[in-house]
XYZ file of C-alpha atoms in Angstrom:
669
model
C 11.057 27.419 19.263
C 13.850 28.500 21.633
C 16.897 26.681 22.700
C 18.600 27.606 25.858
C 21.252 26.055 27.987
C 20.169 24.962 31.537
C 21.806 23.324 34.621
C 21.126 19.660 35.284
C 19.622 18.647 38.461
C 20.153 15.097 40.001
C 17.159 12.993 40.514
C 16.953 11.577 44.035
C 15.916 7.868 44.508
C 12.275 7.560 45.586
C 13.120 4.480 47.561
C 15.130 3.609 50.661
C 17.718 0.803 50.499
C 16.278 -2.700 50.062
C 15.451 -4.648 53.165
C 15.770 -7.945 51.349
C 19.188 -9.514 51.991
C 21.405 -9.464 48.862
C 23.171 -12.754 49.464
C 24.788 -14.413 52.459
C 23.320 -14.104 55.969
C 21.303 -11.210 57.314
C 23.603 -8.591 58.873
C 26.604 -9.643 56.619
C 28.863 -6.904 55.449
C 29.402 -8.340 52.034
C 28.209 -5.151 50.269
C 31.369 -3.426 51.512
C 33.639 -5.948 49.715
C 35.431 -4.333 46.788
C 34.969 -5.800 43.265
C 37.622 -8.412 42.382
C 38.600 -9.821 38.903
C 40.001 -13.274 38.357
C 41.356 -14.047 34.853
C 42.238 -17.457 33.797
C 43.010 -19.079 30.277
C 39.389 -19.828 29.582
C 37.376 -17.987 32.013
C 37.032 -14.519 33.564
C 35.206 -14.084 36.886
C 33.914 -10.735 38.416
C 33.153 -11.013 42.225
C 31.944 -8.338 44.588
C 31.309 -10.664 47.505
C 27.483 -10.839 46.779
C 27.542 -11.965 43.154
C 29.956 -13.941 41.131
C 29.763 -13.784 37.312
C 31.867 -16.077 35.193
C 32.296 -15.506 31.436
C 34.144 -17.516 28.756
C 37.478 -16.082 27.639
C 37.516 -14.607 25.060
C 33.889 -15.497 24.013
C 32.067 -13.472 26.586
C 29.409 -16.144 27.125
C 27.976 -16.077 30.735
C 28.746 -19.631 31.943
C 27.974 -19.130 35.528
C 26.293 -16.894 38.093
C 26.831 -17.599 41.681
C 24.535 -16.039 44.365
C 23.211 -16.922 47.689
C 24.059 -20.472 48.310
C 23.382 -21.433 44.673
C 26.618 -22.273 42.813
C 25.071 -21.469 39.526
C 21.743 -19.988 38.788
C 22.171 -20.853 35.024
C 21.166 -24.263 33.727
C 24.116 -26.522 34.485
C 22.804 -29.309 32.372
C 23.147 -27.088 29.280
C 26.361 -26.602 27.443
C 28.277 -23.481 28.705
C 27.567 -21.824 25.375
C 23.763 -22.179 25.961
C 23.346 -20.401 29.378
C 23.759 -16.724 29.077
C 24.574 -15.110 25.782
C 23.955 -12.193 23.280
C 22.692 -13.414 19.871
C 21.233 -12.087 16.557
C 19.612 -13.305 13.427
C 20.942 -11.736 10.254
C 20.785 -12.294 6.485
C 22.294 -11.059 3.196
C 19.554 -9.264 1.176
C 17.146 -11.883 -0.063
C 18.700 -14.841 1.926
C 17.325 -16.744 4.767
C 18.056 -15.659 8.312
C 21.146 -17.026 10.092
C 21.029 -17.515 13.956
C 24.343 -16.273 15.376
C 25.489 -16.662 19.062
C 27.894 -13.830 19.362
C 31.246 -15.131 20.509
C 34.039 -12.664 21.270
C 37.450 -13.225 19.647
C 39.276 -10.677 21.882
C 38.958 -9.812 25.620
C 40.173 -6.842 27.471
C 39.683 -5.255 30.856
C 38.312 -1.630 30.388
C 37.819 -0.705 34.183
C 39.209 -2.437 37.127
C 39.159 -1.064 40.599
C 37.402 -1.826 43.947
C 34.250 0.002 42.868
C 33.732 -1.303 39.418
C 34.888 -3.800 36.785
C 33.961 -3.581 33.155
C 34.970 -6.118 30.618
C 34.935 -6.001 26.826
C 34.499 -8.956 24.481
C 34.836 -7.945 20.893
C 34.311 -9.582 17.586
C 35.583 -7.657 14.656
C 34.336 -8.360 11.091
C 36.725 -10.232 8.790
C 36.055 -9.408 5.169
C 37.267 -12.932 4.192
C 34.161 -14.196 5.866
C 31.663 -12.124 3.716
C 28.384 -13.998 3.378
C 29.321 -16.201 6.304
C 29.536 -13.759 9.154
C 27.334 -10.645 9.920
C 29.226 -7.517 8.785
C 29.390 -5.888 12.198
C 31.977 -5.079 14.709
C 30.410 -6.102 18.019
C 31.672 -5.056 21.451
C 29.883 -6.824 24.378
C 30.350 -5.159 27.787
C 29.669 -6.637 31.241
C 29.844 -4.468 34.470
C 29.861 -5.323 38.140
C 29.663 -2.634 40.738
C 30.602 -2.655 44.484
C 27.563 -3.493 46.586
C 25.390 -4.322 43.568
C 23.182 -7.383 43.798
C 23.466 -8.015 40.034
C 25.419 -7.051 37.008
C 24.955 -4.954 33.877
C 25.474 -5.713 30.207
C 25.415 -3.566 26.980
C 26.765 -3.858 23.527
C 27.946 -1.541 20.659
C 27.125 -2.627 17.197
C 28.955 -0.983 14.244
C 28.702 -1.308 10.582
C 31.337 0.729 8.719
C 30.984 2.587 5.472
C 31.038 0.468 2.340
C 30.688 -2.804 4.250
C 28.319 -5.350 2.712
C 24.607 -4.937 2.726
C 22.734 -7.025 5.295
C 19.465 -7.275 7.491
C 19.047 -7.802 11.099
C 15.895 -9.784 12.038
C 16.580 -9.966 15.819
C 19.066 -9.336 18.503
C 18.721 -9.952 22.264
C 20.348 -11.209 25.445
C 19.101 -14.614 26.518
C 19.526 -16.320 29.998
C 18.532 -19.933 30.566
C 18.070 -20.665 34.228
C 18.145 -23.963 36.307
C 14.864 -25.834 35.796
C 15.302 -27.617 39.219
C 15.146 -24.172 40.874
C 13.297 -21.529 38.972
C 9.558 -22.587 38.561
C 7.766 -19.358 39.179
C 7.627 -16.621 36.601
C 6.567 -13.013 37.010
C 5.985 -10.423 34.108
C 3.280 -8.147 35.721
C 1.176 -8.125 38.846
C -1.566 -9.929 36.982
C 0.709 -12.110 34.883
C 2.665 -14.399 37.230
C 2.428 -18.094 37.856
C 4.073 -21.376 38.424
C 5.257 -22.527 34.968
C 5.544 -25.869 33.356
C 8.908 -27.430 32.881
C 10.810 -27.550 29.563
C 10.448 -31.314 29.705
C 6.731 -30.934 29.532
C 7.173 -29.613 25.930
C 9.035 -32.895 24.882
C 7.514 -35.512 22.792
C 5.091 -37.814 24.801
C 4.242 -35.113 27.389
C 2.662 -32.510 24.833
C 0.759 -32.194 21.692
C 2.082 -29.533 19.164
C -0.827 -27.329 18.096
C -1.224 -25.037 15.052
C 2.430 -23.869 15.341
C 5.547 -25.217 17.116
C 5.583 -22.646 19.824
C 2.153 -23.621 21.011
C 1.680 -27.123 22.750
C -1.160 -28.748 24.692
C 0.275 -30.277 27.904
C -1.169 -33.789 27.963
C 1.263 -35.429 30.494
C 3.048 -32.711 32.417
C 5.208 -33.206 35.341
C 2.943 -31.140 37.492
C -0.642 -32.618 37.052
C -2.127 -29.101 37.662
C -0.917 -28.064 34.290
C -2.529 -30.955 32.375
C -4.919 -29.852 29.664
C -3.272 -26.310 29.505
C -1.705 -24.637 26.580
C 1.849 -23.248 26.734
C 2.938 -20.765 24.231
C 5.741 -18.196 24.811
C 3.808 -15.581 22.854
C 1.147 -15.554 25.592
C 3.688 -13.629 27.673
C 4.685 -10.946 25.177
C 4.288 -7.339 26.347
C 4.520 -3.824 24.823
C 7.928 -2.115 25.105
C 6.528 0.579 27.426
C 5.541 -2.292 29.898
C 8.776 -4.362 29.676
C 10.674 -2.907 32.517
C 11.145 -6.057 34.840
C 10.387 -9.658 34.531
C 11.902 -12.899 35.597
C 11.814 -15.934 37.881
C 11.613 -16.981 41.473
C 13.214 -19.983 43.112
C 11.622 -21.290 46.165
C 14.534 -23.273 47.682
C 16.420 -21.213 48.510
C 14.147 -18.198 47.902
C 16.064 -16.323 45.129
C 14.877 -14.162 42.293
C 16.493 -13.566 38.974
C 15.204 -10.424 37.209
C 15.861 -8.722 33.784
C 15.412 -5.007 34.296
C 15.363 -2.610 31.209
C 15.480 0.943 32.601
C 14.977 2.708 29.251
C 13.249 2.059 25.961
C 15.545 4.345 23.887
C 17.502 1.531 22.176
C 14.472 -0.599 21.293
C 12.813 -0.303 17.888
C 9.257 0.493 16.987
C 8.152 2.825 19.721
C 6.354 2.260 22.949
C 3.642 -0.072 21.676
C 5.921 -2.463 19.831
C 5.475 -5.906 21.367
C 8.237 -8.258 22.330
C 8.901 -11.560 24.087
C 9.739 -11.457 27.801
C 10.205 -14.666 29.815
C 8.868 -18.087 29.027
C 9.220 -21.870 29.768
C 12.772 -22.758 29.856
C 13.055 -21.162 32.402
C 14.207 -18.458 29.976
C 14.381 -14.681 30.332
C 15.056 -12.392 27.346
C 16.132 -8.821 26.742
C 14.768 -8.080 23.370
C 16.239 -5.210 21.388
C 15.254 -5.686 17.864
C 12.667 -8.209 16.612
C 10.031 -8.490 13.734
C 7.486 -9.850 16.284
C 4.021 -8.327 15.906
C 5.259 -6.252 12.928
C 6.935 -8.310 10.323
C 10.070 -7.300 8.212
C 9.040 -3.561 8.545
C 10.931 -3.823 11.905
C 14.078 -5.445 10.376
C 16.885 -2.957 10.058
C 18.045 -3.178 6.411
C 21.413 -1.720 5.502
C 21.995 -0.833 1.798
C 24.669 0.940 -0.227
C 27.363 0.676 2.289
C 25.428 2.637 4.864
C 27.425 3.313 8.056
C 25.680 2.584 11.424
C 26.457 2.446 15.060
C 24.088 1.754 17.951
C 24.466 1.062 21.706
C 21.947 -1.554 23.013
C 21.455 -1.331 26.788
C 22.757 -1.437 29.443
C 20.158 -3.767 31.035
C 20.479 -4.974 34.595
C 20.300 -8.550 35.728
C 19.079 -8.176 39.379
C 19.349 -10.899 41.960
C 17.553 -10.911 45.265
C 16.893 -13.292 48.127
C 14.745 -13.696 51.158
C 15.212 -15.792 54.290
C 13.759 -19.351 54.467
C 10.208 -19.232 55.617
C 9.527 -15.740 54.022
C 7.004 -15.458 51.236
C 9.073 -15.670 48.021
C 6.548 -13.477 46.203
C 8.033 -10.514 48.093
C 10.994 -10.900 45.766
C 8.835 -9.763 42.838
C 7.786 -6.660 44.975
C 11.376 -5.846 45.727
C 12.234 -6.320 41.985
C 9.643 -3.689 41.046
C 11.183 -1.245 43.511
C 14.574 -1.985 42.127
C 13.375 -1.341 38.672
C 12.164 2.061 39.643
C 15.456 2.759 41.160
C 17.175 1.797 37.885
C 14.837 4.064 35.898
C 15.707 6.979 38.171
C 19.388 6.406 37.591
C 19.027 6.419 33.809
C 21.186 7.327 31.952
C 23.815 5.487 33.954
C 26.961 7.286 34.837
C 29.254 4.264 35.044
C 29.454 2.767 31.550
C 32.929 3.347 30.193
C 32.158 3.447 26.456
C 32.234 6.822 24.917
C 29.473 5.694 22.723
C 26.923 5.620 25.633
C 26.106 9.227 26.334
C 25.945 10.316 30.021
C 23.424 12.763 31.434
C 25.312 15.966 30.891
C 25.822 15.105 27.164
C 22.059 14.812 26.594
C 19.235 17.292 26.048
C 15.570 17.805 26.912
C 12.392 18.830 25.157
C 9.313 20.279 26.756
C 5.995 21.688 25.510
C 2.244 21.171 25.395
C 0.187 19.309 22.887
C -3.384 20.504 22.137
C -6.000 18.919 19.830
C -8.340 20.866 17.575
C -11.196 18.758 16.111
C -13.484 21.294 14.722
C -16.523 19.012 14.440
C -16.460 18.007 18.146
C -15.312 21.232 19.784
C -14.348 24.786 18.656
C -12.025 24.968 21.533
C -8.425 23.653 21.786
C -8.429 20.446 23.957
C -5.468 19.260 26.016
C -3.982 16.135 24.542
C -4.544 14.192 27.693
C -2.429 11.024 27.826
C -0.920 11.739 24.430
C 2.126 9.582 23.513
C 4.727 12.173 22.542
C 8.243 11.170 21.247
C 11.267 11.860 19.422
C 12.534 9.582 16.527
C 14.511 9.780 13.428
C 13.233 12.316 10.843
C 10.564 10.702 8.642
C 6.998 10.797 7.398
C 4.143 11.160 9.686
C 3.746 8.011 11.760
C 7.126 6.630 10.489
C 8.242 6.122 14.053
C 6.350 2.783 14.453
C 8.413 1.302 11.570
C 11.771 3.043 12.577
C 14.279 0.420 13.811
C 17.930 1.732 13.304
C 18.120 4.755 15.634
C 17.055 5.836 19.064
C 13.548 6.803 20.304
C 12.491 8.860 23.321
C 8.840 8.688 24.514
C 6.626 10.067 27.307
C 3.094 10.574 28.122
C 1.380 13.994 28.213
C -0.420 14.926 31.473
C -4.043 16.002 31.804
C -3.141 19.423 30.528
C -1.315 18.075 27.464
C 2.016 19.078 28.881
C 5.032 16.826 28.225
C 8.679 16.561 29.100
C 11.150 14.344 27.217
C 14.389 14.031 29.162
C 17.956 12.698 28.491
C 17.744 12.577 24.765
C 20.960 11.646 22.965
C 22.367 14.251 20.654
C 21.193 14.211 17.102
C 18.372 15.375 14.760
C 14.842 14.226 15.353
C 11.214 14.840 14.382
C 8.782 15.127 17.254
C 5.901 12.667 16.795
C 2.603 12.096 18.727
C -0.681 10.266 18.833
C -3.614 10.942 21.074
C -5.836 8.243 22.530
C -9.459 9.046 21.580
C -8.333 10.659 18.191
C -7.349 9.027 14.908
C -4.136 9.603 13.033
C -0.612 10.826 13.853
C 1.026 14.083 14.581
C 4.315 15.224 13.369
C 6.097 18.620 14.100
C 7.326 19.478 10.557
C 10.532 21.146 11.579
C 13.344 18.944 12.658
C 14.765 19.277 16.275
C 18.405 19.178 16.872
C 19.480 18.014 20.300
C 22.848 19.148 21.569
C 24.614 18.418 24.948
C 22.883 20.255 27.593
C 20.186 21.709 25.457
C 16.829 22.505 26.695
C 14.233 22.816 23.858
C 10.973 24.801 24.500
C 8.399 23.801 21.987
C 5.555 25.911 23.351
C 1.996 25.048 22.356
C 1.655 22.478 19.524
C -1.684 21.789 17.833
C -2.756 18.485 16.365
C -5.790 18.528 13.951
C -6.800 15.012 13.445
C -8.109 13.868 10.069
C -11.655 15.214 9.682
C -13.764 16.273 6.797
C -17.264 16.486 8.292
C -19.487 15.700 11.232
C -19.545 12.156 12.568
C -22.604 10.212 11.336
C -21.608 7.106 13.366
C -18.554 5.433 14.773
C -17.574 1.838 15.938
C -14.888 1.421 18.564
C -12.383 3.488 20.356
C -9.447 5.075 18.515
C -6.699 3.697 20.763
C -4.642 1.502 18.281
C -6.046 -1.705 19.871
C -8.914 -4.047 19.251
C -9.239 -4.769 23.001
C -12.647 -2.991 23.251
C -14.302 -5.398 20.858
C -15.766 -8.902 21.590
C -13.028 -11.358 22.602
C -14.743 -14.758 22.924
C -14.264 -17.447 25.582
C -11.555 -19.896 24.532
C -12.158 -23.466 23.571
C -12.202 -25.163 27.071
C -9.810 -27.807 25.630
C -7.169 -25.063 24.847
C -6.744 -22.730 27.836
C -4.039 -21.165 29.768
C -5.515 -20.860 33.414
C -3.587 -17.588 33.969
C -5.867 -15.805 31.399
C -9.201 -17.092 32.784
C -11.067 -14.005 34.018
C -8.181 -11.960 33.108
C -8.476 -8.441 31.383
C -6.211 -9.794 28.533
C -8.657 -12.241 27.392
C -7.046 -12.047 23.910
C -4.038 -13.986 25.008
C -5.825 -17.397 25.017
C -4.927 -19.915 22.291
C -7.123 -20.596 19.382
C -9.526 -17.655 19.559
C -9.414 -17.306 15.795
C -11.311 -20.608 15.526
C -14.161 -19.399 17.576
C -15.416 -17.033 14.739
C -16.639 -19.970 12.566
C -18.318 -21.385 15.669
C -20.147 -18.129 16.331
C -20.905 -17.470 12.650
C -21.034 -20.898 10.973
C -23.069 -19.944 7.883
C -23.189 -16.160 7.594
C -20.781 -13.499 8.535
C -21.021 -10.688 11.148
C -23.648 -7.979 10.626
C -23.458 -4.902 12.787
C -26.417 -2.437 12.909
C -25.521 1.087 13.954
C -27.694 2.249 16.858
C -28.667 -1.296 17.762
C -25.476 -3.346 18.023
C -22.907 -3.065 20.848
C -19.327 -3.276 19.543
C -18.222 -4.779 22.813
C -20.436 -7.693 22.230
C -21.397 -7.789 18.510
C -18.038 -6.936 16.738
C -15.538 -9.917 16.777
C -12.071 -8.667 17.696
C -10.581 -10.043 14.509
C -11.811 -10.510 10.997
C -10.444 -13.863 10.126
C -11.276 -16.501 7.514
C -14.088 -19.031 8.195
C -12.886 -22.623 8.530
C -14.943 -24.996 6.487
C -15.922 -28.604 7.098
C -13.054 -29.754 4.770
C -10.577 -27.844 6.755
C -10.045 -25.235 4.140
C -10.760 -21.524 4.864
C -12.817 -18.944 3.014
C -12.612 -15.114 3.217
C -15.341 -13.165 5.128
C -17.467 -10.166 4.488
C -18.853 -8.141 7.400
C -21.694 -5.719 7.093
C -22.360 -2.393 8.739
C -26.032 -1.267 8.338
C -26.929 2.346 9.119
C -29.928 4.540 8.180
C -29.609 7.949 6.575
C -32.762 10.159 6.537
C -31.238 12.535 4.031
C -28.418 12.169 1.454
C -26.464 14.817 -0.487
C -25.873 12.873 -3.529
C -23.576 15.598 -5.001
C -21.171 15.573 -2.076
C -18.539 13.191 -0.797
C -18.771 11.456 2.529
C -15.721 9.996 4.290
C -15.159 6.591 5.673
C -12.309 6.388 8.110
C -10.993 2.935 8.804
C -8.231 2.473 11.396
C -6.773 -0.973 11.499
C -4.970 -2.271 14.658
C -3.328 -5.154 12.864
C -2.976 -6.898 9.490
C -1.586 -10.342 8.573
C -1.221 -11.010 4.848
C -4.654 -9.587 4.562
C -6.668 -7.277 2.267
C -9.443 -4.821 3.164
C -12.050 -4.192 0.451
C -14.878 -1.744 0.859
C -18.106 -1.838 -1.066
C -21.168 0.425 -0.585
C -24.718 -1.118 -0.926
C -23.630 -3.682 -3.504
C -21.767 -6.718 -2.172
C -21.271 -8.159 -5.712
C -19.675 -5.081 -7.188
C -16.687 -6.458 -9.219
C -14.496 -3.568 -8.199
C -14.568 -2.478 -4.612
C -14.784 1.191 -3.942
C -11.538 0.807 -2.016
C -8.934 -1.907 -1.463
C -5.813 -1.847 0.662
C -4.131 -4.433 -1.390
C -2.206 -7.204 0.415
C -0.935 -5.637 3.718
C 0.772 -6.669 6.973
C 2.853 -9.343 8.531
C 2.011 -8.721 12.168
C 0.911 -12.251 12.906
C -0.844 -10.850 15.912
C -3.855 -13.183 15.552
C -1.726 -16.276 15.990
C 0.592 -14.643 18.649
C -2.131 -13.565 20.915
C -1.596 -9.872 20.551
C -4.500 -7.355 20.311
C -2.617 -5.116 17.885
C 0.323 -4.877 15.553
C 1.155 -1.985 13.359
C -1.360 0.819 12.883
C -2.942 1.533 9.520
C -5.358 4.398 8.778
C -7.368 4.479 5.516
C -9.467 7.406 4.420
C -12.097 6.285 1.892
C -14.047 8.820 -0.133
C -17.704 7.694 -0.499
C -19.632 9.395 -3.299
C -23.019 10.572 -2.070
C -24.479 8.892 -5.236
C -23.739 5.489 -3.793
C -25.804 6.125 -0.686
C -29.641 6.177 -0.345
C -32.137 7.639 2.039
C -33.047 4.852 4.383
C -30.944 1.833 5.025
C -27.499 1.570 3.709
C -24.860 -1.166 4.093
C -21.114 -0.988 4.022
C -19.433 -4.391 3.186
C -15.910 -5.038 4.516
C -14.401 -7.967 2.814
C -11.146 -9.770 3.806
C -10.822 -12.300 0.908
C -7.374 -13.825 1.642
C -7.728 -17.295 3.151
C -4.858 -19.622 2.726
C -4.189 -19.624 6.433
C -6.456 -19.290 9.603
C -4.143 -16.463 10.720
C -4.707 -14.200 7.820
C -6.912 -11.337 8.893
C -7.476 -7.799 10.246
C -8.090 -6.254 13.618
C -10.074 -3.008 13.562
C -9.180 -0.117 15.813
C -11.923 2.190 14.915
C -14.416 2.994 12.085
C -16.212 6.349 11.510
C -18.428 7.668 8.704
C -18.426 11.428 8.190
C -20.968 13.459 6.427
C -20.167 16.174 4.008
C -18.665 19.301 5.574
C -21.813 21.549 5.151
C -24.340 18.906 6.263
C -26.284 18.905 9.471
C -26.049 15.525 11.297
C -29.581 15.713 12.464
C -30.808 15.987 8.927
C -29.006 12.757 7.823
C -29.739 10.484 10.787
């Protein structure tokens, strides 16, 4: 591995300046107005002629955003403290979480000139408040630039050495928009719609379903929403896809967009799922959360561990169109602006020394190959592999890493990858390859220094493999999406997801299992069954007539023509999710008191209830003694016995049975 210095080259924007007017009338010269700062006793206002942002002084709560004929885009019916704010959930070890809207206690101007204003609102930890206040110094920053149709925000969290132990359950930025203006929400090209009002979730207009976040709209303001389910978790996305989302007002045509140009400050890697926007109208920038993962993704600080991290900057982008224009063009423009922001990352303008600029960072390049000796004797390019740098740890530890920074990319068809703009520090290089089970880790840690360029050369991943494949079920891609996702109960639908590729986002799908298998459990016959039709996407408990639940046992039937009873076979079971569940494996004897394998109680993903098709990834490699197999028909029994809740269960990613290393597949099947 060679480390050499290299010159940096600036990336040119792929897009021309926006054609959508950024406030005021077409042809106005407002973008040439310098940035102005107005400081009062209780408020501070940044104004660049296009956007006015008002914050409380010294709290740093966004109380107002003025733009394009709208005096305040934020909900004026809410208290000023409930409009635009940073918040977190924290706890002392073993205690319940405390929700904390972060109010600054000190205000200062960091930068003030005609091109930029940057404001700082800090809250320093007071030891006299131990147990009552999160032991963090927090510095919230807000930036307005000349000619910018929006503003930026970031924060620096710091826990000093020997300060008290604590956990963080969640931290984010929240904006609550005017419900009389913002009715249309867009998260992706195929996930956008006119949304219900927050009033529709109030008593008398809705029925609360299996949990408070999910409601059935029985008397909504808009009759078109009657009979639909609203649940904020239906609009979750993976980190890699949460680049831009937000809302559109029709009158006047104005868009409010939250743009996240980098994933480096988010926890859990590119597949971690987080909330985006939802009924409110609310838009979120999630930095840390336990959603779809459980407490594994809660940073826990023990033994006086020091810690500092920069979250953001994120960009709040505002755009507008002329009356009579199609407001949906605002979404198209927001996507272009998002790509502009990604190209500009890392930003050059944040004033904090804790945010590293481009020339302070480094790069890593290389190629990843796969060697799976039982499928090919050749090295295969790791096409589409996810390759990333994260804190040093065990193989696969990146998906539970939640304190430091992560940097990810996708390899091209040849397996070549380039990870750019990496913060200085020590990392391991991790990867996983769609189509192959398991995780890769480069065993030697990598040190990134300012301006460094690390050439990794050719790396080889040898996925877990002991023998030839006898049979397999599913696709090893860390998702259960390829399995059978049923139609929802017609009484509990979200119209957005009817005939949608994300069928799993409909409410109540867990209850469809008992309807499909009212008396006996799923049986899958290798060579006959089709996993896209015959393998239910989640192994959930069966609901009984008395409204209790019982565990389930699925069967995989397969035929072996020959068995080496002295050798060991290998069963690979990759799970896409687990929620307070247990996987038990038995071979040819469903009543065996002791299973051949048990995972024990695992997982707090809650992906079944929250309409996610995966949570955290688990891989189990089970040794199957040849003596337990027979010539002819064999059956593997997969039992999930936990059943105190309808949401306890497993999602499978991929299952494979391998023969002994020296066996010929044709002899066995």
